[in-house]
Amino acid sequence: MTDPTAATTPTEFVEADGTRFAYRRLNAGAGVPLLFTQHFMGNLDTIDPAILDGFAATREVIWFDTAGVGSSTGEPKSTIADISADAATFAEALGLTRIDLLGHSMGGQVAQWLTYTHPRLVRKLILVGTSPRSGILTDPADNAAALFAAGPNTNDELWLPIFFGPSDTSQAAGRAYVARVRTRVDRDVPFSGDAVKSYSAARVEWGTPDEHGQDYLAQITAPTLVVNGSHDIVIPSVNSFTLQQKLPDAELVLYPDSGHGAHFQYPERFVATAVEFLDR
């Protein structure tokens, strides 16, 4: 029998604290599990299968829908702290006591807070296209908010101007990403309108200016890999530099001619870099 891939592994469910969490996993039991936390308007289908399969060649990989998102039940939360608490509940329900953690965009904010509040749980941290609390907001000239106006993920091509740059090369990489995502036949439930409202509130709360808002970063001692594109118009790339500077043990990778989903544009390079980091 052929081993499952990101496109074929079944969706599973686990119940905890009144929520039925939907998740998928690959290569169960192989080393320290790598848990993914998702971006705004993302569900089980929006992580690049090339990245999931790439990591799963050497380790266990788990990705999930938080409460009120996709196929998970419950109410979507409206603060990063509460979304992070859901992630901790999910990890505990699966019996995970030590993980590596990869968060993209809003999922990177969740990953920071989960690592801060549960330092014994997280061994190593990968942050992609994300920001610290009270970070630099999107430049209005980039018109990033309008890119999300089409609503929840009912069309995979929604992500082309969000994750990828305007160049022909970057957009071609985006179309390749969409083709990979579409290999999944039994798709997840789209991100709901209620989740959009709640997560939008979480984004505003996280970005509220606070002179002490980034003090928590000094307490995150897990080795951290920070990754972004050269021109992220959703969460400006300068936030990645801030994370690298303020986290005690962090390194930074910026990919050329790329945006908010740089790891989707360069999946093989990203996996190779991240695996080397995780395996040290």
Short mmCIF file of C-alpha atoms in Angstrom, two decimals:
data_model
loop_
_atom_site.label_atom_id
_atom_site.label_comp_id
_atom_site.label_asym_id
_atom_site.label_seq_id
_atom_site.Cartn_x
_atom_site.Cartn_y
_atom_site.Cartn_z
CA MET A 1 0.00 0.00 0.00
CA THR A 2 1.26 3.48 -0.90
CA ASP A 3 2.08 5.71 2.06
CA PRO A 4 -0.40 8.59 2.51
CA THR A 5 0.49 12.09 1.37
CA ALA A 6 -0.89 15.50 2.26
CA ALA A 7 -3.42 15.03 -0.54
CA THR A 8 -4.60 11.61 0.64
CA THR A 9 -4.16 11.34 4.41
CA PRO A 10 -7.57 11.19 6.09
CA THR A 11 -9.03 13.98 8.18
CA GLU A 12 -9.25 12.87 11.80
CA PHE A 13 -11.02 14.33 14.83
CA VAL A 14 -10.31 14.66 18.54
CA GLU A 15 -12.59 16.18 21.19
CA ALA A 16 -11.43 18.41 24.04
CA ASP A 17 -13.12 21.08 26.16
CA GLY A 18 -16.29 20.90 24.08
CA THR A 19 -14.56 21.33 20.72
CA ARG A 20 -14.22 18.64 18.07
CA PHE A 21 -10.91 19.51 16.41
CA ALA A 22 -10.29 18.44 12.80
CA TYR A 23 -6.71 17.54 11.93
CA ARG A 24 -4.49 15.63 9.54
CA ARG A 25 -1.15 13.99 10.18
CA LEU A 26 1.66 12.25 8.33
CA ASN A 27 4.40 9.88 9.47
CA ALA A 28 2.94 9.49 12.97
CA GLY A 29 5.44 8.59 15.65
CA ALA A 30 8.56 9.70 13.76
CA GLY A 31 10.61 11.94 16.04
CA VAL A 32 9.47 15.24 17.53
CA PRO A 33 6.14 16.17 15.87
CA LEU A 34 6.03 19.35 13.78
CA LEU A 35 2.74 21.16 14.44
CA PHE A 36 1.45 23.87 12.08
CA THR A 37 -0.65 26.87 13.17
CA GLN A 38 -2.65 28.49 10.40
CA HIS A 39 -2.88 31.89 8.73
CA PHE A 40 -5.97 34.12 8.60
CA MET A 41 -8.70 32.51 6.46
CA GLY A 42 -6.67 29.31 6.20
CA ASN A 43 -7.96 25.79 6.72
CA LEU A 44 -6.57 22.27 6.37
CA ASP A 45 -6.22 22.70 2.61
CA THR A 46 -4.21 25.91 2.35
CA ILE A 47 -0.81 24.65 3.55
CA ASP A 48 1.31 23.69 0.55
CA PRO A 49 1.29 19.88 0.13
CA ALA A 50 4.89 20.07 -1.11
CA ILE A 51 5.91 21.48 2.29
CA LEU A 52 3.88 18.97 4.28
CA ASP A 53 5.19 16.02 2.27
CA GLY A 54 8.72 17.41 2.38
CA PHE A 55 8.78 17.57 6.17
CA ALA A 56 6.97 14.24 6.50
CA ALA A 57 9.85 12.47 4.77
CA THR A 58 11.79 12.64 8.04
CA ARG A 59 9.35 13.49 10.87
CA GLU A 60 5.76 13.51 12.03
CA VAL A 61 3.69 16.42 10.70
CA ILE A 62 0.35 17.56 12.14
CA TRP A 63 -1.93 20.38 11.00
CA PHE A 64 -5.37 21.28 12.34
CA ASP A 65 -8.33 23.65 12.36
CA THR A 66 -8.75 25.71 15.53
CA ALA A 67 -12.18 26.06 17.16
CA GLY A 68 -14.82 27.43 14.80
CA VAL A 69 -12.57 27.10 11.74
CA GLY A 70 -13.04 24.69 8.84
CA SER A 71 -14.29 21.31 10.02
CA SER A 72 -13.70 22.00 13.72
CA THR A 73 -16.67 22.78 15.93
CA GLY A 74 -16.94 25.49 18.57
CA GLU A 75 -16.81 29.25 18.49
CA PRO A 76 -13.95 31.09 16.73
CA LYS A 77 -11.91 33.16 19.15
CA SER A 78 -11.23 36.90 18.88
CA THR A 79 -7.80 37.23 20.52
CA ILE A 80 -4.47 35.62 19.69
CA ALA A 81 -4.19 34.48 23.33
CA ASP A 82 -7.48 32.58 23.08
CA ILE A 83 -6.62 31.05 19.70
CA SER A 84 -3.30 29.99 21.21
CA ALA A 85 -5.15 28.42 24.14
CA ASP A 86 -7.17 26.38 21.63
CA ALA A 87 -3.90 25.18 20.07
CA ALA A 88 -2.63 24.13 23.49
CA THR A 89 -5.90 22.27 24.14
CA PHE A 90 -5.57 20.46 20.83
CA ALA A 91 -1.95 19.48 21.51
CA GLU A 92 -2.88 18.14 24.93
CA ALA A 93 -5.81 16.19 23.47
CA LEU A 94 -3.40 14.41 21.12
CA GLY A 95 -1.04 13.68 24.00
CA LEU A 96 1.72 15.89 22.61
CA THR A 97 4.24 16.83 25.30
CA ARG A 98 7.11 18.13 23.13
CA ILE A 99 6.73 19.63 19.67
CA ASP A 100 8.37 21.76 17.06
CA LEU A 101 6.02 24.54 15.97
CA LEU A 102 5.60 26.26 12.59
CA GLY A 103 3.29 29.27 12.35
CA HIS A 104 2.48 31.29 9.24
CA SER A 105 1.05 34.83 9.33
CA MET A 106 -1.58 34.97 12.09
CA GLY A 107 -0.54 31.41 12.85
CA GLY A 108 2.92 32.80 13.56
CA GLN A 109 1.40 35.16 16.13
CA VAL A 110 -0.40 32.21 17.69
CA ALA A 111 2.85 30.22 17.65
CA GLN A 112 4.70 32.99 19.47
CA TRP A 113 2.11 33.17 22.20
CA LEU A 114 1.86 29.40 22.54
CA THR A 115 5.65 29.18 22.92
CA TYR A 116 5.63 32.04 25.43
CA THR A 117 2.87 30.51 27.56
CA HIS A 118 3.95 26.85 27.19
CA PRO A 119 7.76 26.93 27.00
CA ARG A 120 8.13 23.28 27.99
CA LEU A 121 5.92 22.20 25.10
CA VAL A 122 7.83 23.86 22.25
CA ARG A 123 11.36 22.68 21.41
CA LYS A 124 11.99 24.79 18.29
CA LEU A 125 9.97 27.51 16.57
CA ILE A 126 9.59 28.51 12.90
CA LEU A 127 7.85 31.83 12.16
CA VAL A 128 6.86 32.65 8.57
CA GLY A 129 5.47 35.96 7.32
CA THR A 130 4.39 37.17 10.74
CA SER A 131 4.78 39.98 13.27
CA PRO A 132 5.31 40.56 16.98
CA ARG A 133 2.64 42.21 19.11
CA SER A 134 2.34 45.94 18.35
CA GLY A 135 4.25 45.39 15.11
CA ILE A 136 4.31 47.55 12.01
CA LEU A 137 0.96 47.45 10.25
CA THR A 138 0.41 47.11 6.53
CA ASP A 139 1.15 50.20 4.45
CA PRO A 140 -2.24 51.48 3.16
CA ALA A 141 -0.57 52.07 -0.20
CA ASP A 142 -0.25 48.29 -0.60
CA ASN A 143 -4.04 47.92 -0.37
CA ALA A 144 -3.60 44.52 1.28
CA ALA A 145 -6.97 44.58 3.06
CA ALA A 146 -8.78 44.70 -0.28
CA LEU A 147 -7.16 41.42 -1.29
CA PHE A 148 -9.19 39.63 1.39
CA ALA A 149 -12.48 41.27 0.39
CA ALA A 150 -13.53 38.27 -1.71
CA GLY A 151 -14.22 36.51 1.58
CA PRO A 152 -13.32 33.06 2.88
CA ASN A 153 -11.41 30.51 0.88
CA THR A 154 -13.95 29.57 -1.76
CA ASN A 155 -11.44 30.01 -4.59
CA ASP A 156 -7.82 28.90 -4.32
CA GLU A 157 -6.75 31.67 -6.70
CA LEU A 158 -7.68 34.20 -4.00
CA TRP A 159 -4.22 33.54 -2.59
CA LEU A 160 -2.25 34.52 -5.71
CA PRO A 161 -1.99 38.29 -4.95
CA ILE A 162 -1.80 37.66 -1.18
CA PHE A 163 0.95 35.05 -0.96
CA PHE A 164 2.91 35.89 -4.11
CA GLY A 165 4.56 38.93 -5.64
CA PRO A 166 3.45 40.66 -8.85
CA SER A 167 6.35 39.45 -11.03
CA ASP A 168 5.75 36.82 -13.69
CA THR A 169 8.09 34.46 -11.86
CA SER A 170 6.32 34.81 -8.53
CA GLN A 171 2.85 34.48 -10.05
CA ALA A 172 3.93 31.36 -11.95
CA ALA A 173 5.06 29.91 -8.62
CA GLY A 174 1.67 30.87 -7.23
CA ARG A 175 -0.18 29.00 -9.95
CA ALA A 176 1.98 25.95 -9.23
CA TYR A 177 1.02 26.24 -5.56
CA VAL A 178 -2.69 26.39 -6.48
CA ALA A 179 -2.30 23.28 -8.64
CA ARG A 180 -0.69 21.42 -5.72
CA VAL A 181 -3.44 22.49 -3.32
CA ARG A 182 -6.09 21.28 -5.76
CA THR A 183 -4.75 17.72 -5.71
CA ARG A 184 -6.81 17.17 -2.57
CA VAL A 185 -10.21 15.71 -3.52
CA ASP A 186 -12.08 15.75 -0.19
CA ARG A 187 -11.67 19.39 0.71
CA ASP A 188 -12.06 21.05 4.10
CA VAL A 189 -14.98 23.32 5.02
CA PRO A 190 -14.26 26.94 3.96
CA PHE A 191 -13.37 29.54 6.58
CA SER A 192 -16.68 30.96 7.82
CA GLY A 193 -17.90 34.55 7.92
CA ASP A 194 -18.07 34.36 11.72
CA ALA A 195 -14.44 33.25 11.84
CA VAL A 196 -13.47 36.16 9.59
CA LYS A 197 -15.06 38.61 12.05
CA SER A 198 -13.47 37.01 15.10
CA TYR A 199 -10.02 36.68 13.55
CA SER A 200 -10.18 40.24 12.25
CA ALA A 201 -10.75 41.38 15.83
CA ALA A 202 -7.78 39.26 16.92
CA ARG A 203 -5.61 40.93 14.29
CA VAL A 204 -6.58 44.40 15.54
CA GLU A 205 -5.97 43.47 19.19
CA TRP A 206 -2.54 42.01 18.40
CA GLY A 207 -1.48 45.08 16.43
CA THR A 208 -2.59 47.68 19.00
CA PRO A 209 0.37 49.95 19.88
CA ASP A 210 1.82 49.24 23.31
CA GLU A 211 5.27 50.34 24.45
CA HIS A 212 5.64 47.10 26.42
CA GLY A 213 3.82 44.94 23.88
CA GLN A 214 6.95 43.14 22.73
CA ASP A 215 8.48 42.46 26.15
CA TYR A 216 7.32 38.82 25.95
CA LEU A 217 9.79 38.12 23.11
CA ALA A 218 12.73 38.16 25.50
CA GLN A 219 11.14 35.24 27.37
CA ILE A 220 10.93 32.98 24.30
CA THR A 221 14.14 30.98 24.58
CA ALA A 222 13.32 28.30 22.00
CA PRO A 223 15.68 28.47 18.99
CA THR A 224 13.74 30.24 16.26
CA LEU A 225 13.91 30.41 12.47
CA VAL A 226 12.24 33.55 11.07
CA VAL A 227 11.29 33.43 7.36
CA ASN A 228 9.68 35.94 5.01
CA GLY A 229 9.56 37.21 1.46
CA SER A 230 11.45 40.28 0.31
CA HIS A 231 8.22 42.29 -0.03
CA ASP A 232 5.39 41.07 2.17
CA ILE A 233 2.45 43.42 1.65
CA VAL A 234 0.21 41.69 4.22
CA ILE A 235 2.58 41.78 7.21
CA PRO A 236 5.48 44.03 6.19
CA SER A 237 8.79 42.18 6.01
CA VAL A 238 10.43 44.56 8.50
CA ASN A 239 8.47 42.76 11.25
CA SER A 240 10.61 39.69 10.60
CA PHE A 241 13.74 41.72 11.29
CA THR A 242 12.20 42.91 14.56
CA LEU A 243 11.50 39.31 15.59
CA GLN A 244 15.05 38.26 14.76
CA GLN A 245 16.47 41.14 16.77
CA LYS A 246 14.28 40.72 19.86
CA LEU A 247 14.08 36.94 20.18
CA PRO A 248 17.07 35.65 22.18
CA ASP A 249 18.02 32.85 19.74
CA ALA A 250 16.75 33.63 16.26
CA GLU A 251 18.00 33.65 12.69
CA LEU A 252 16.41 35.27 9.64
CA VAL A 253 15.91 34.11 6.04
CA LEU A 254 14.44 36.43 3.38
CA TYR A 255 13.62 34.96 -0.03
CA PRO A 256 13.94 37.11 -3.18
CA ASP A 257 11.09 38.33 -5.39
CA SER A 258 8.46 36.99 -3.00
CA GLY A 259 5.75 38.00 -0.59
CA HIS A 260 3.58 36.76 2.25
CA GLY A 261 3.80 33.10 1.19
CA ALA A 262 7.50 32.96 0.33
CA HIS A 263 7.75 29.39 1.64
CA PHE A 264 5.05 28.38 -0.86
CA GLN A 265 7.07 29.98 -3.65
CA TYR A 266 10.26 28.15 -2.67
CA PRO A 267 8.98 24.95 -1.00
CA GLU A 268 12.05 22.80 -1.62
CA ARG A 269 14.49 25.47 -0.45
CA PHE A 270 12.34 26.27 2.56
CA VAL A 271 11.99 22.64 3.66
CA ALA A 272 15.72 22.04 3.27
CA THR A 273 16.56 25.11 5.36
CA ALA A 274 13.96 24.31 8.00
CA VAL A 275 14.95 20.64 8.27
CA GLU A 276 18.59 21.61 8.75
CA PHE A 277 17.48 24.00 11.51
CA LEU A 278 15.28 21.41 13.21
CA ASP A 279 17.90 18.67 13.01
CA ARG A 280 20.71 20.61 14.72
#
